[in-house]
Short mmCIF file of C-alpha atoms and ligand atoms in Angstrom, two decimals:
data_model
loop_
_atom_site.label_atom_id
_atom_site.label_comp_id
_atom_site.label_asym_id
_atom_site.label_seq_id
_atom_site.Cartn_x
_atom_site.Cartn_y
_atom_site.Cartn_z
CA MET A 1 -25.12 -4.18 -21.73
CA LYS A 2 -24.13 -0.61 -20.89
CA THR A 3 -23.55 1.43 -17.76
CA GLN A 4 -21.57 4.49 -16.69
CA VAL A 5 -19.24 2.86 -14.16
CA ALA A 6 -18.46 -0.87 -14.15
CA ILE A 7 -17.34 -1.94 -10.68
CA ILE A 8 -15.41 -5.19 -10.24
CA GLY A 9 -15.76 -6.57 -6.69
CA ALA A 10 -18.55 -6.32 -4.09
CA GLY A 11 -16.38 -5.91 -1.00
CA PRO A 12 -16.72 -2.72 1.07
CA SER A 13 -14.91 -0.60 -1.58
CA GLY A 14 -17.12 -1.67 -4.50
CA LEU A 15 -20.38 -1.54 -2.57
CA LEU A 16 -19.72 1.85 -0.97
CA LEU A 17 -18.60 3.38 -4.26
CA GLY A 18 -21.68 1.95 -6.00
CA GLN A 19 -24.01 3.39 -3.38
CA LEU A 20 -22.41 6.85 -3.38
CA LEU A 21 -22.47 7.04 -7.20
CA HIS A 22 -26.10 5.92 -7.20
CA LYS A 23 -26.97 8.76 -4.79
CA ARG A 24 -25.54 11.19 -7.36
CA GLY A 25 -27.49 9.60 -10.19
CA ILE A 26 -24.46 7.88 -11.73
CA LYS A 27 -25.38 4.42 -13.01
CA ASN A 28 -23.19 1.49 -12.11
CA ILE A 29 -23.12 -2.29 -12.26
CA ILE A 30 -21.13 -4.46 -9.83
CA LEU A 31 -19.58 -7.79 -10.86
CA GLU A 32 -18.60 -10.12 -7.99
CA ARG A 33 -16.86 -13.51 -8.20
CA VAL A 34 -18.41 -15.17 -5.13
CA THR A 35 -21.83 -15.28 -3.40
CA PRO A 36 -23.09 -12.56 -1.00
CA ASP A 37 -22.90 -15.07 1.88
CA TYR A 38 -19.27 -15.78 1.11
CA VAL A 39 -18.46 -12.05 1.11
CA LEU A 40 -20.23 -11.73 4.48
CA SER A 41 -18.37 -14.70 5.97
CA ARG A 42 -15.02 -12.90 5.86
CA ILE A 43 -14.36 -11.60 9.36
CA ARG A 44 -12.07 -8.63 8.98
CA ALA A 45 -11.91 -5.04 10.09
CA GLY A 46 -13.56 -3.58 13.16
CA ILE A 47 -12.45 0.03 13.46
CA LEU A 48 -13.85 2.88 11.40
CA GLU A 49 -12.33 6.32 11.21
CA GLN A 50 -14.60 9.35 11.31
CA GLY A 51 -14.08 9.94 7.56
CA PHE A 52 -15.31 6.44 6.79
CA ALA A 53 -18.33 6.83 9.07
CA ASP A 54 -19.19 10.16 7.39
CA LEU A 55 -19.08 8.50 3.98
CA MET A 56 -21.43 5.76 5.15
CA ARG A 57 -23.85 8.48 6.32
CA GLU A 58 -23.50 10.37 3.04
CA ALA A 59 -24.32 7.11 1.22
CA GLY A 60 -27.47 6.87 3.37
CA VAL A 61 -26.33 3.67 5.07
CA GLY A 62 -25.17 4.97 8.45
CA ALA A 63 -28.27 4.26 10.56
CA ARG A 64 -27.31 0.85 11.99
CA MET A 65 -23.65 1.88 12.34
CA ASP A 66 -24.81 4.88 14.41
CA SER A 67 -27.21 2.88 16.57
CA ASP A 68 -25.21 -0.37 17.05
CA GLY A 69 -21.61 0.79 16.60
CA GLU A 70 -19.61 1.86 19.65
CA VAL A 71 -17.84 5.21 19.69
CA HIS A 72 -14.40 4.81 21.30
CA ASP A 73 -12.61 7.80 22.81
CA GLY A 74 -9.37 5.97 23.50
CA VAL A 75 -7.22 2.85 23.03
CA GLU A 76 -4.62 1.26 25.26
CA ILE A 77 -1.09 0.17 24.46
CA VAL A 78 0.80 -2.22 26.74
CA VAL A 79 4.56 -2.44 26.41
CA ASN A 80 6.24 -5.13 28.45
CA GLY A 81 3.55 -5.01 31.13
CA ARG A 82 3.11 -1.22 31.31
CA ARG A 83 -0.41 -0.05 30.36
CA GLU A 84 -0.84 3.36 28.76
CA ARG A 85 -4.06 4.89 27.49
CA ILE A 86 -4.10 7.03 24.35
CA ASP A 87 -6.89 9.53 24.88
CA LEU A 88 -7.90 9.82 21.20
CA LYS A 89 -10.60 12.39 21.86
CA GLY A 90 -8.62 14.60 24.22
CA LEU A 91 -5.42 14.53 22.20
CA THR A 92 -7.04 15.24 18.81
CA GLY A 93 -9.51 17.90 19.93
CA GLY A 94 -12.56 15.68 19.71
CA ASP A 95 -11.92 12.89 17.18
CA THR A 96 -12.92 9.31 17.94
CA VAL A 97 -13.25 5.97 16.12
CA ILE A 98 -16.27 3.70 15.75
CA VAL A 99 -16.17 -0.01 16.51
CA TYR A 100 -18.43 -1.61 13.89
CA GLY A 101 -17.55 -4.85 12.13
CA GLN A 102 -16.81 -5.04 8.41
CA THR A 103 -19.39 -7.83 8.15
CA GLU A 104 -22.12 -5.55 9.47
CA LEU A 105 -21.26 -2.61 7.29
CA THR A 106 -21.04 -4.89 4.25
CA ARG A 107 -24.48 -6.23 5.10
CA ASP A 108 -25.84 -2.65 5.36
CA LEU A 109 -24.33 -1.79 1.97
CA MET A 110 -25.72 -4.96 0.37
CA ASP A 111 -29.22 -4.19 1.71
CA ALA A 112 -29.01 -0.62 0.42
CA ARG A 113 -27.86 -1.94 -2.96
CA VAL A 114 -30.96 -4.12 -3.23
CA ASP A 115 -33.18 -1.17 -2.25
CA SER A 116 -31.47 1.08 -4.82
CA GLY A 117 -32.42 -1.22 -7.68
CA GLN A 118 -28.87 -1.06 -9.08
CA THR A 119 -27.62 -4.30 -10.61
CA THR A 120 -25.11 -6.59 -8.92
CA HIS A 121 -24.09 -9.83 -10.62
CA TYR A 122 -22.74 -12.34 -8.11
CA GLU A 123 -20.86 -15.53 -9.01
CA VAL A 124 -19.40 -14.18 -12.25
CA SER A 125 -16.18 -15.69 -13.58
CA ASN A 126 -13.36 -14.47 -15.80
CA ALA A 127 -14.16 -10.77 -15.40
CA GLN A 128 -11.66 -8.92 -17.57
CA PRO A 129 -11.27 -5.18 -18.23
CA HIS A 130 -10.55 -4.11 -21.85
CA GLY A 131 -9.87 -0.89 -23.78
CA MET A 132 -8.84 1.10 -20.73
CA LEU A 133 -6.99 3.63 -22.89
CA GLU A 134 -10.01 4.05 -25.22
CA GLU A 135 -13.03 6.34 -24.86
CA GLN A 136 -15.33 3.36 -24.31
CA PRO A 137 -13.76 0.66 -22.17
CA TYR A 138 -15.62 -2.57 -21.40
CA VAL A 139 -15.54 -5.59 -19.13
CA THR A 140 -16.13 -9.13 -20.34
CA TYR A 141 -17.30 -11.86 -17.95
CA GLU A 142 -19.12 -15.15 -17.76
CA LYS A 143 -22.15 -16.14 -15.73
CA ASP A 144 -24.09 -19.42 -15.77
CA GLY A 145 -22.06 -20.59 -18.74
CA LYS A 146 -22.85 -17.50 -20.89
CA SER A 147 -20.42 -14.75 -21.95
CA TYR A 148 -21.25 -11.06 -21.54
CA LYS A 149 -19.81 -7.68 -22.50
CA LEU A 150 -20.42 -4.68 -20.25
CA GLU A 151 -19.67 -1.33 -21.92
CA CYS A 152 -18.97 1.65 -19.68
CA ASP A 153 -17.25 5.03 -19.32
CA TYR A 154 -14.98 4.01 -16.44
CA ILE A 155 -13.95 0.80 -14.66
CA ALA A 156 -13.46 0.71 -10.87
CA GLY A 157 -11.18 -2.16 -9.82
CA CYS A 158 -12.42 -2.95 -6.30
CA ASP A 159 -11.49 -6.62 -6.46
CA GLY A 160 -9.01 -6.90 -3.60
CA PHE A 161 -5.37 -7.95 -3.53
CA HIS A 162 -5.83 -11.12 -5.66
CA GLY A 163 -8.23 -9.55 -8.17
CA VAL A 164 -7.89 -9.18 -11.92
CA SER A 165 -7.90 -5.36 -12.21
CA ARG A 166 -4.34 -4.65 -11.10
CA LYS A 167 -3.07 -7.63 -13.08
CA SER A 168 -4.67 -6.30 -16.27
CA ILE A 169 -2.37 -3.24 -16.24
CA PRO A 170 0.74 -3.82 -18.42
CA GLU A 171 3.73 -4.61 -16.21
CA ASP A 172 5.81 -1.70 -17.49
CA CYS A 173 3.05 0.76 -16.53
CA ILE A 174 2.89 -0.10 -12.83
CA THR A 175 5.41 -0.33 -9.99
CA GLU A 176 4.74 -2.52 -6.97
CA TYR A 177 6.32 -1.89 -3.56
CA GLU A 178 6.06 -4.74 -1.10
CA GLN A 179 7.27 -5.90 2.30
CA LEU A 180 6.26 -9.15 3.95
CA TYR A 181 6.66 -9.50 7.71
CA PRO A 182 7.88 -12.76 9.23
CA GLY A 183 4.66 -13.44 11.12
CA GLY A 184 0.87 -13.52 10.84
CA TRP A 185 -2.18 -12.65 12.94
CA LEU A 186 -4.37 -15.44 14.26
CA GLY A 187 -7.82 -13.99 15.01
CA LEU A 188 -10.56 -15.54 17.14
CA LEU A 189 -14.16 -14.31 17.39
CA SER A 190 -16.22 -15.42 20.40
CA ASP A 191 -19.48 -14.59 22.13
CA THR A 192 -17.78 -13.58 25.36
CA PRO A 193 -17.71 -10.15 27.05
CA PRO A 194 -14.63 -8.15 26.02
CA VAL A 195 -11.80 -8.14 28.56
CA ASN A 196 -11.60 -4.33 28.43
CA PRO A 197 -14.08 -1.67 27.30
CA GLU A 198 -11.45 -0.20 24.92
CA LEU A 199 -9.04 -1.92 22.51
CA VAL A 200 -5.74 -3.08 24.00
CA TYR A 201 -2.62 -3.46 21.80
CA VAL A 202 0.12 -5.49 23.50
CA ARG A 203 3.84 -5.70 22.82
CA HIS A 204 5.20 -8.80 24.57
CA ALA A 205 8.40 -10.84 24.35
CA ARG A 206 6.31 -13.83 23.16
CA GLY A 207 4.72 -11.73 20.40
CA PHE A 208 2.00 -9.16 19.77
CA ALA A 209 -1.58 -9.49 21.02
CA LEU A 210 -4.71 -7.41 20.46
CA CYS A 211 -7.94 -7.39 22.45
CA SER A 212 -10.71 -5.98 20.28
CA LEU A 213 -14.47 -6.33 20.24
CA ARG A 214 -17.59 -6.14 18.16
CA SER A 215 -20.04 -5.41 21.03
CA GLN A 216 -20.29 -5.81 24.80
CA THR A 217 -21.09 -9.50 24.25
CA ARG A 218 -18.80 -10.32 21.32
CA SER A 219 -14.99 -10.20 21.44
CA ARG A 220 -12.34 -10.32 18.75
CA TYR A 221 -8.82 -11.27 19.86
CA TYR A 222 -5.62 -11.63 17.85
CA ILE A 223 -2.20 -13.08 18.59
CA GLN A 224 0.93 -12.93 16.48
CA VAL A 225 1.90 -16.39 15.19
CA ASN A 226 4.71 -17.73 13.01
CA LYS A 227 4.20 -17.11 9.32
CA ASP A 228 3.97 -20.83 8.52
CA ASP A 229 1.48 -21.65 11.31
CA LYS A 230 -1.86 -23.14 10.24
CA VAL A 231 -5.21 -22.53 11.94
CA GLU A 232 -5.39 -26.31 12.60
CA ASP A 233 -2.27 -25.95 14.80
CA TRP A 234 -4.25 -23.71 17.13
CA SER A 235 -7.04 -25.26 19.16
CA ASP A 236 -9.23 -22.77 21.05
CA ASP A 237 -7.56 -23.85 24.32
CA ARG A 238 -4.09 -23.22 22.94
CA PHE A 239 -5.19 -19.79 21.65
CA TRP A 240 -6.66 -18.69 25.01
CA ALA A 241 -3.64 -19.94 26.96
CA GLU A 242 -1.23 -18.07 24.70
CA LEU A 243 -3.31 -14.87 24.77
CA LYS A 244 -3.38 -14.98 28.60
CA ARG A 245 0.40 -15.29 28.77
CA ARG A 246 0.80 -12.11 26.71
CA LEU A 247 -1.71 -9.97 28.66
CA PRO A 248 -0.82 -7.98 31.79
CA ASP A 249 -1.88 -9.89 34.95
CA ASP A 250 -4.97 -7.78 35.69
CA LEU A 251 -6.38 -8.37 32.21
CA ALA A 252 -5.36 -12.04 32.12
CA GLU A 253 -7.34 -12.62 35.31
CA LYS A 254 -10.44 -10.97 33.85
CA LEU A 255 -10.32 -12.74 30.47
CA VAL A 256 -13.50 -14.71 29.79
CA THR A 257 -12.90 -17.53 27.31
CA GLY A 258 -15.41 -19.48 25.22
CA PRO A 259 -15.77 -21.45 21.99
CA SER A 260 -14.60 -19.72 18.82
CA LEU A 261 -17.21 -18.64 16.27
CA GLU A 262 -14.44 -18.09 13.73
CA LYS A 263 -10.67 -18.44 13.65
CA SER A 264 -8.38 -17.43 10.79
CA ILE A 265 -4.82 -16.37 10.07
CA ALA A 266 -4.07 -13.14 8.20
CA PRO A 267 -0.64 -12.53 6.68
CA MET A 268 1.23 -9.31 7.49
CA ARG A 269 2.01 -7.44 4.31
CA SER A 270 2.73 -3.87 3.23
CA PHE A 271 2.04 -3.29 -0.47
CA VAL A 272 1.43 -0.33 -2.77
CA ALA A 273 0.93 -0.29 -6.55
CA GLU A 274 1.79 2.97 -8.32
CA PRO A 275 0.06 4.56 -10.14
CA MET A 276 -3.41 3.50 -9.03
CA GLN A 277 -4.93 4.00 -12.47
CA TYR A 278 -4.42 3.06 -16.08
CA GLY A 279 -6.42 5.22 -18.44
CA ARG A 280 -10.08 4.71 -17.52
CA LEU A 281 -9.36 1.90 -15.03
CA PHE A 282 -8.98 2.92 -11.38
CA LEU A 283 -7.73 0.72 -8.55
CA LEU A 284 -9.35 1.11 -5.12
CA GLY A 285 -8.76 -0.43 -1.68
CA ASP A 286 -6.93 -3.73 -1.35
CA ALA A 287 -6.60 -3.96 -5.15
CA ALA A 288 -4.05 -1.14 -4.92
CA HIS A 289 -2.60 -1.37 -1.42
CA ILE A 290 -2.35 -3.57 1.65
CA VAL A 291 -1.27 -2.71 5.19
CA PRO A 292 -0.52 -5.01 8.11
CA PRO A 293 -3.64 -4.75 10.34
CA THR A 294 -1.82 -3.18 13.32
CA GLY A 295 -2.92 0.39 12.64
CA ALA A 296 -6.50 -0.60 11.65
CA LYS A 297 -5.99 1.23 8.36
CA GLY A 298 -6.93 -1.29 5.62
CA LEU A 299 -10.60 -0.52 5.28
CA ASN A 300 -10.04 3.11 6.14
CA THR A 301 -7.52 3.67 3.35
CA ALA A 302 -9.99 1.94 1.00
CA ALA A 303 -12.56 4.53 2.10
CA SER A 304 -10.32 7.42 1.11
CA ASP A 305 -9.93 5.96 -2.41
CA VAL A 306 -13.72 5.63 -2.62
CA TYR A 307 -14.12 9.24 -1.49
CA THR A 308 -11.58 10.44 -4.08
CA LEU A 309 -13.07 8.55 -7.04
CA TYR A 310 -16.64 9.35 -6.06
CA THR A 311 -15.84 13.07 -5.75
CA ILE A 312 -13.96 13.12 -9.05
CA LEU A 313 -16.69 11.26 -10.97
CA THR A 314 -19.37 13.48 -9.46
CA LYS A 315 -17.49 16.51 -10.81
CA VAL A 316 -16.84 14.82 -14.15
CA TYR A 317 -20.52 13.96 -14.74
CA GLY A 318 -21.97 16.99 -12.95
CA GLU A 319 -19.59 19.80 -13.97
CA GLY A 320 -17.69 18.35 -16.94
CA LYS A 321 -14.37 18.51 -15.06
CA THR A 322 -12.78 15.63 -16.99
CA GLU A 323 -9.28 16.97 -16.25
CA LEU A 324 -9.67 15.64 -12.68
CA VAL A 325 -9.64 12.04 -13.90
CA GLU A 326 -5.89 11.92 -14.31
CA LYS A 327 -5.37 13.32 -10.79
CA TYR A 328 -7.00 10.28 -9.11
CA SER A 329 -3.82 8.34 -8.39
CA GLU A 330 -1.69 11.21 -7.09
CA ILE A 331 -4.45 12.41 -4.74
CA CYS A 332 -5.02 8.89 -3.36
CA LEU A 333 -1.35 8.07 -2.94
CA ARG A 334 -0.58 11.05 -0.72
CA ARG A 335 -2.90 9.67 1.95
CA ILE A 336 -2.11 6.02 1.23
CA TRP A 337 1.62 6.36 1.85
CA ASN A 338 0.87 8.00 5.16
CA GLY A 339 -1.37 5.09 6.17
CA GLU A 340 1.32 2.68 5.01
CA ARG A 341 3.94 4.40 7.11
CA PHE A 342 1.78 4.45 10.24
CA SER A 343 0.85 0.76 9.85
CA TRP A 344 4.50 -0.23 9.24
CA TRP A 345 5.61 1.81 12.26
CA MET A 346 2.94 0.40 14.59
CA SER A 347 3.79 -3.12 13.38
CA ASN A 348 7.50 -2.68 14.07
CA MET A 349 6.86 -1.08 17.45
CA LEU A 350 4.45 -3.72 18.70
CA HIS A 351 5.69 -7.04 17.27
CA THR A 352 8.67 -9.14 18.19
CA PHE A 353 10.06 -11.15 15.29
CA GLU A 354 12.73 -13.83 15.63
CA GLU A 355 14.59 -12.21 12.76
CA THR A 356 14.93 -8.91 14.64
CA SER A 357 18.38 -8.44 16.21
CA ASP A 358 18.60 -7.90 19.96
CA PHE A 359 19.83 -4.38 19.31
CA GLU A 360 16.91 -3.51 17.03
CA ASP A 361 14.55 -4.99 19.58
CA LYS A 362 15.95 -2.66 22.25
CA MET A 363 15.58 0.28 19.85
CA TYR A 364 11.91 -0.51 19.17
CA THR A 365 11.12 -0.91 22.87
CA SER A 366 12.91 2.33 23.67
CA GLU A 367 11.11 4.16 20.85
CA ILE A 368 7.59 3.07 21.80
CA ASP A 369 8.40 3.69 25.50
CA TYR A 370 9.43 7.22 24.56
CA TYR A 371 6.23 7.88 22.58
CA LEU A 372 4.09 6.57 25.44
CA SER A 373 5.92 8.67 28.04
CA SER A 374 5.38 11.93 26.20
CA GLU A 375 2.13 13.76 25.56
CA ALA A 376 3.47 14.89 22.19
CA GLY A 377 4.27 11.26 21.35
CA LYS A 378 0.82 10.08 22.32
CA ARG A 379 -0.71 12.87 20.25
CA VAL A 380 1.24 11.74 17.20
CA ILE A 381 -0.19 8.23 17.62
CA ALA A 382 -3.72 9.51 18.32
CA GLU A 383 -3.81 11.84 15.32
CA GLN A 384 -2.91 9.04 12.92
CA TYR A 385 -5.05 6.39 14.59
CA VAL A 386 -8.24 8.46 14.20
CA GLY A 387 -7.21 9.18 10.59
CA LEU A 388 -6.07 12.23 8.69
CA PRO A 389 -8.74 14.29 6.87
CA PHE A 390 -9.58 13.51 3.24
CA GLU A 391 -8.03 15.90 0.74
CA GLU A 392 -10.31 18.55 -0.67
CA ILE A 393 -10.85 18.13 -4.42
CA LYS A 394 -11.71 21.33 -6.32
P1 LIG B 1 -12.04 -6.95 -0.39
O1 LIG B 1 -12.75 -6.90 0.89
O2 LIG B 1 -10.95 -7.96 -0.55
O3 LIG B 1 -13.12 -7.17 -1.53
C1 LIG B 1 -12.78 -7.48 -2.87
C2 LIG B 1 -13.96 -8.19 -3.52
O4 LIG B 1 -13.63 -8.46 -4.89
C3 LIG B 1 -14.01 -9.80 -5.20
N1 LIG B 1 -13.17 -10.26 -6.33
C4 LIG B 1 -13.62 -10.35 -7.60
N2 LIG B 1 -14.81 -10.07 -8.16
C5 LIG B 1 -14.95 -10.27 -9.50
N3 LIG B 1 -13.94 -10.74 -10.29
C6 LIG B 1 -12.72 -11.02 -9.76
N4 LIG B 1 -11.72 -11.46 -10.54
C7 LIG B 1 -12.52 -10.82 -8.37
N5 LIG B 1 -11.47 -11.01 -7.54
C8 LIG B 1 -11.88 -10.66 -6.32
C9 LIG B 1 -13.78 -10.56 -3.91
O5 LIG B 1 -14.53 -11.76 -3.89
C10 LIG B 1 -14.22 -9.55 -2.87
O6 LIG B 1 -15.59 -9.67 -2.55
O7 LIG B 1 -11.39 -5.55 -0.78
P2 LIG B 1 -11.93 -4.03 -0.46
O8 LIG B 1 -13.38 -3.91 -0.83
O9 LIG B 1 -10.94 -3.11 -1.06
O10 LIG B 1 -11.90 -3.90 1.13
C11 LIG B 1 -10.66 -3.91 1.82
C12 LIG B 1 -10.86 -4.45 3.24
O11 LIG B 1 -11.54 -5.69 3.17
C13 LIG B 1 -9.53 -4.60 3.98
O12 LIG B 1 -8.67 -3.52 3.70
C14 LIG B 1 -9.72 -4.66 5.52
O13 LIG B 1 -10.46 -5.76 5.90
C15 LIG B 1 -8.35 -4.68 6.23
N6 LIG B 1 -8.46 -4.85 7.69
C16 LIG B 1 -8.75 -3.79 8.52
N7 LIG B 1 -8.97 -2.56 8.01
C17 LIG B 1 -9.33 -1.50 8.82
O14 LIG B 1 -9.50 -0.39 8.32
N8 LIG B 1 -9.50 -1.65 10.19
C18 LIG B 1 -9.31 -2.85 10.79
O15 LIG B 1 -9.53 -2.95 11.99
C19 LIG B 1 -8.88 -3.97 9.95
N9 LIG B 1 -8.68 -5.18 10.49
C20 LIG B 1 -8.26 -6.12 8.25
C21 LIG B 1 -8.39 -6.25 9.67
C22 LIG B 1 -7.96 -7.22 7.46
C23 LIG B 1 -7.78 -8.45 8.05
N10 LIG B 1 -7.48 -9.55 7.18
C24 LIG B 1 -8.11 -10.80 7.23
C25 LIG B 1 -6.64 -9.31 6.02
C26 LIG B 1 -8.20 -7.47 10.28
C27 LIG B 1 -7.87 -8.58 9.49
C28 LIG B 1 -7.65 -9.86 10.21
C1 LIG B 2 -10.53 -5.84 14.70
O1 LIG B 2 -11.34 -5.58 15.60
O2 LIG B 2 -10.73 -6.77 13.91
C2 LIG B 2 -9.30 -5.04 14.61
C3 LIG B 2 -9.15 -3.91 15.41
C4 LIG B 2 -7.98 -3.17 15.34
C5 LIG B 2 -6.97 -3.55 14.47
C6 LIG B 2 -7.14 -4.66 13.66
C7 LIG B 2 -8.29 -5.41 13.73
O3 LIG B 2 -5.82 -2.81 14.44
#
């Protein structure tokens, strides 16, 4: 079997890249370990930056996002009971974010993939990139007990944090930077009206909380829990009671509770692998970097990698600009480190960890208080929350 770009992983990164390449006439095959239903069952991101939304439109899959997604002009931050609104639109000169669940956008991308006629092999095992430093790399994999070899020009490693792509780069050719936080996020999805029309991020002595939503009838809430907590430790009743205790009184009174549709715990991790490429193998999205979810940057940083690789490959195939290939990692990393810093900063400002000293705790409260009291401070938060522009590639 032969294609131009072999893509490992059918998460948002792999599917969006595949669709954009297809639009430019670049052939690609996606190899995915699990079933489409399993991919769709992962409840994750909810906030899309403008750059991400524009890419979805460019890929021809923006229609449902534009009709069903909610444009949000602002978010709220509560620090020890004080509610402050960040006017994203006003402070950035017009930028906003879109609330549209990762599940929905993945579904849109999967549907478009079927319509495009491009091949996706689900439930493959032992995918393994080879010959990344050669002219003609290839990926071997197994499906239904048979072994296959997929020859290609380039390999896109879109297989998430635990995937095989990053691990197939020799250890002495990659540096990993990592920080684990002593806590996790317990998320609950419910068919209840959201407590507030806009997202509310809460710093509280008992721990962080976030009120988010998927629509005016579906809410997504998170609370910070201990890193060793298990979902089984948290009944719905215990979750709602703890969330209420962390919300300001007016919101706590309005909170509508209901049975959970889904509940899961996400670890809090910052991680970057440098460089994000090895010869003709590129790493994209969670395969190359992870952020704690506080800044809503995970999916959005994945989108900037997709934009960069898609633009480079379009120029390689369309204009013969092969010299751009080696620039992939450095272009991506400039934006990635910024997203990492913002997510790390938001996490430190809004969480309370047992390990934090009383002095540091006072410093974090004072710092976020300062940002929220100053228009310049709010603008700094707004500018990063809506996302910095993608770098132009010539
Ligand atoms: P994914 O989604 O992990 O997809 C990788 C795919 O690769 C497959 N795979 C393999 N396939 C073949 N062979 C192998 N050996 C393979 N190994 C793995 C997997 O089955 C999977 O289908 O990575 P991708 O595409 O890079 O997408 C990244 C995003 O999913 C992630 O960054 C976001 O969800 C992070 N995130 C958020 N990001 C935002 O921008 N805004 C948010 O509001 C936001 N909220 C969140 C989040 C992540 C969360 N969790 C659970 C970590 C909230 C949460 C709770
Ligand atoms: C979500 O709605 O799932 C969500 C929103 C904002 C975040 C993280 C997750 O920062």
